[in-house]
């Protein structure tokens, strides 16, 4: 199970980055992981998005909730500004991970006022 958790985390991290690059929104977040391979979780910093659009990790988390996903851990670890810690489970399929990556990038493209004012 540990091998699957590590595989899923690395796959999802790269898939989000790839999807964001394809959609031209990679400038809205920073890859928080300092290495090429992560363990069972990874971090992304929404600091660039907060600086350019005024929206932070909590706003992105609310957008993911609106799309039916449990929001990632926000603001931890504290050394990553506007942090989102994403930890896919070992049982998620490739299709589920691909869909999450698409929805994550969709949230980054949503209207700033909608995300900021979401409950």
Coordinates of C-alpha atoms in Angstrom, one line a residue:
X1 CA 0.0 0.0 0.0
X2 CA 2.9 2.4 0.7
X3 CA 4.2 2.0 -2.8
X4 CA 0.8 2.9 -4.2
X5 CA 0.5 6.0 -2.0
X6 CA 3.9 7.2 -3.1
X7 CA 3.1 6.5 -6.7
X8 CA -0.2 8.3 -6.5
X9 CA 1.3 11.4 -4.9
X10 CA 4.0 11.7 -7.4
X11 CA 1.7 11.1 -10.3
X12 CA -0.9 13.6 -9.1
X13 CA 1.8 16.3 -8.4
X14 CA 3.1 16.0 -11.9
X15 CA -0.4 15.8 -13.4
X16 CA -1.5 19.0 -11.7
X17 CA 1.7 20.8 -13.0
X18 CA 1.2 19.4 -16.5
X19 CA -2.5 20.3 -16.6
X20 CA -1.7 23.8 -15.3
X21 CA 1.0 24.3 -17.9
X22 CA -1.4 23.2 -20.7
X23 CA -4.0 25.7 -19.5
X24 CA -1.5 28.5 -19.0
X25 CA -2.1 29.0 -15.3
X26 CA 1.0 27.5 -13.8
X27 CA 2.1 31.0 -12.8
X28 CA -0.7 31.1 -10.3
X29 CA 0.9 28.6 -7.9
X30 CA 4.4 27.4 -7.0
X31 CA 5.4 23.8 -6.6
X32 CA 6.3 23.6 -2.9
X33 CA 8.3 20.3 -3.0
X34 CA 12.0 20.9 -3.1
X35 CA 12.8 17.5 -4.7
X36 CA 11.7 15.7 -7.9
X37 CA 10.2 12.8 -6.0
X38 CA 7.9 13.1 -3.0
X39 CA 6.6 10.5 -0.6
X40 CA 2.9 10.0 0.1
X41 CA 2.0 13.7 0.0
X42 CA 3.2 17.0 -1.6
X43 CA 2.7 20.7 -1.2
X44 CA 1.8 23.5 -3.5
X45 CA 2.0 27.2 -2.6
X46 CA -0.8 29.5 -3.6
X47 CA 1.4 32.5 -2.7
X48 CA 1.7 33.7 -6.4
X49 CA -2.0 33.4 -6.8
X50 CA -2.5 35.4 -3.6
X51 CA -0.1 38.1 -4.8
X52 CA -1.6 38.4 -8.3
X53 CA -5.3 37.8 -7.6
X54 CA -5.8 38.2 -3.9
X55 CA -6.8 34.6 -3.4
X56 CA -5.0 32.2 -1.2
X57 CA -5.0 28.5 -0.3
X58 CA -8.3 28.7 1.6
X59 CA -10.1 30.2 -1.5
X60 CA -8.8 27.3 -3.7
X61 CA -9.8 24.8 -1.0
X62 CA -13.4 26.3 -1.0
X63 CA -13.4 26.0 -4.8
X64 CA -12.5 22.3 -4.6
X65 CA -15.2 21.7 -2.0
X66 CA -17.7 23.3 -4.5
X67 CA -16.5 20.8 -7.1
X68 CA -17.2 17.9 -4.7
X69 CA -13.7 17.2 -3.4
X70 CA -12.5 17.1 0.2
X71 CA -10.2 20.1 0.4
X72 CA -6.5 19.5 0.9
X73 CA -4.8 20.5 4.2
X74 CA -4.2 24.3 4.1
X75 CA -1.5 26.3 5.7
X76 CA 0.6 23.4 6.7
X77 CA 3.6 23.0 6.8
X78 CA 4.0 26.6 8.0
X79 CA 7.3 27.0 6.1
X80 CA 5.4 27.0 2.8
X81 CA 3.4 30.2 2.3
X82 CA -0.3 29.8 1.3
X83 CA 0.3 26.1 1.5
X84 CA -1.9 23.3 0.3
X85 CA -0.8 19.8 1.3
X86 CA -2.3 17.2 -1.0
X87 CA -2.3 13.5 0.0
X88 CA -4.1 11.2 -2.4
X89 CA -4.9 7.8 -1.0
X90 CA -3.3 4.7 -2.2
X91 CA -6.6 3.4 -3.5
X92 CA -7.4 6.2 -6.0
X93 CA -7.4 5.2 -9.6
X94 CA -5.5 7.0 -12.4
X95 CA -8.9 8.3 -13.7
X96 CA -9.8 9.8 -10.3
X97 CA -6.4 11.5 -10.0
X98 CA -6.6 12.8 -13.6
X99 CA -10.1 14.3 -12.9
X100 CA -8.9 15.9 -9.6
X101 CA -6.0 17.5 -11.5
X102 CA -8.4 18.9 -14.1
X103 CA -10.8 20.2 -11.4
X104 CA -7.9 21.7 -9.4
X105 CA -6.8 23.7 -12.5
X106 CA -10.4 24.7 -13.2
X107 CA -10.6 26.2 -9.7
X108 CA -7.5 28.3 -10.5
X109 CA -9.3 29.7 -13.5
X110 CA -12.5 30.6 -11.8
X111 CA -13.6 34.1 -11.1
X112 CA -11.8 35.6 -8.2
X113 CA -14.8 37.1 -6.6
X114 CA -16.7 33.8 -6.7
X115 CA -13.9 32.0 -4.9
X116 CA -13.2 34.7 -2.4
X117 CA -16.9 35.1 -1.4
X118 CA -17.7 31.4 -1.3
X119 CA -18.9 30.1 2.1

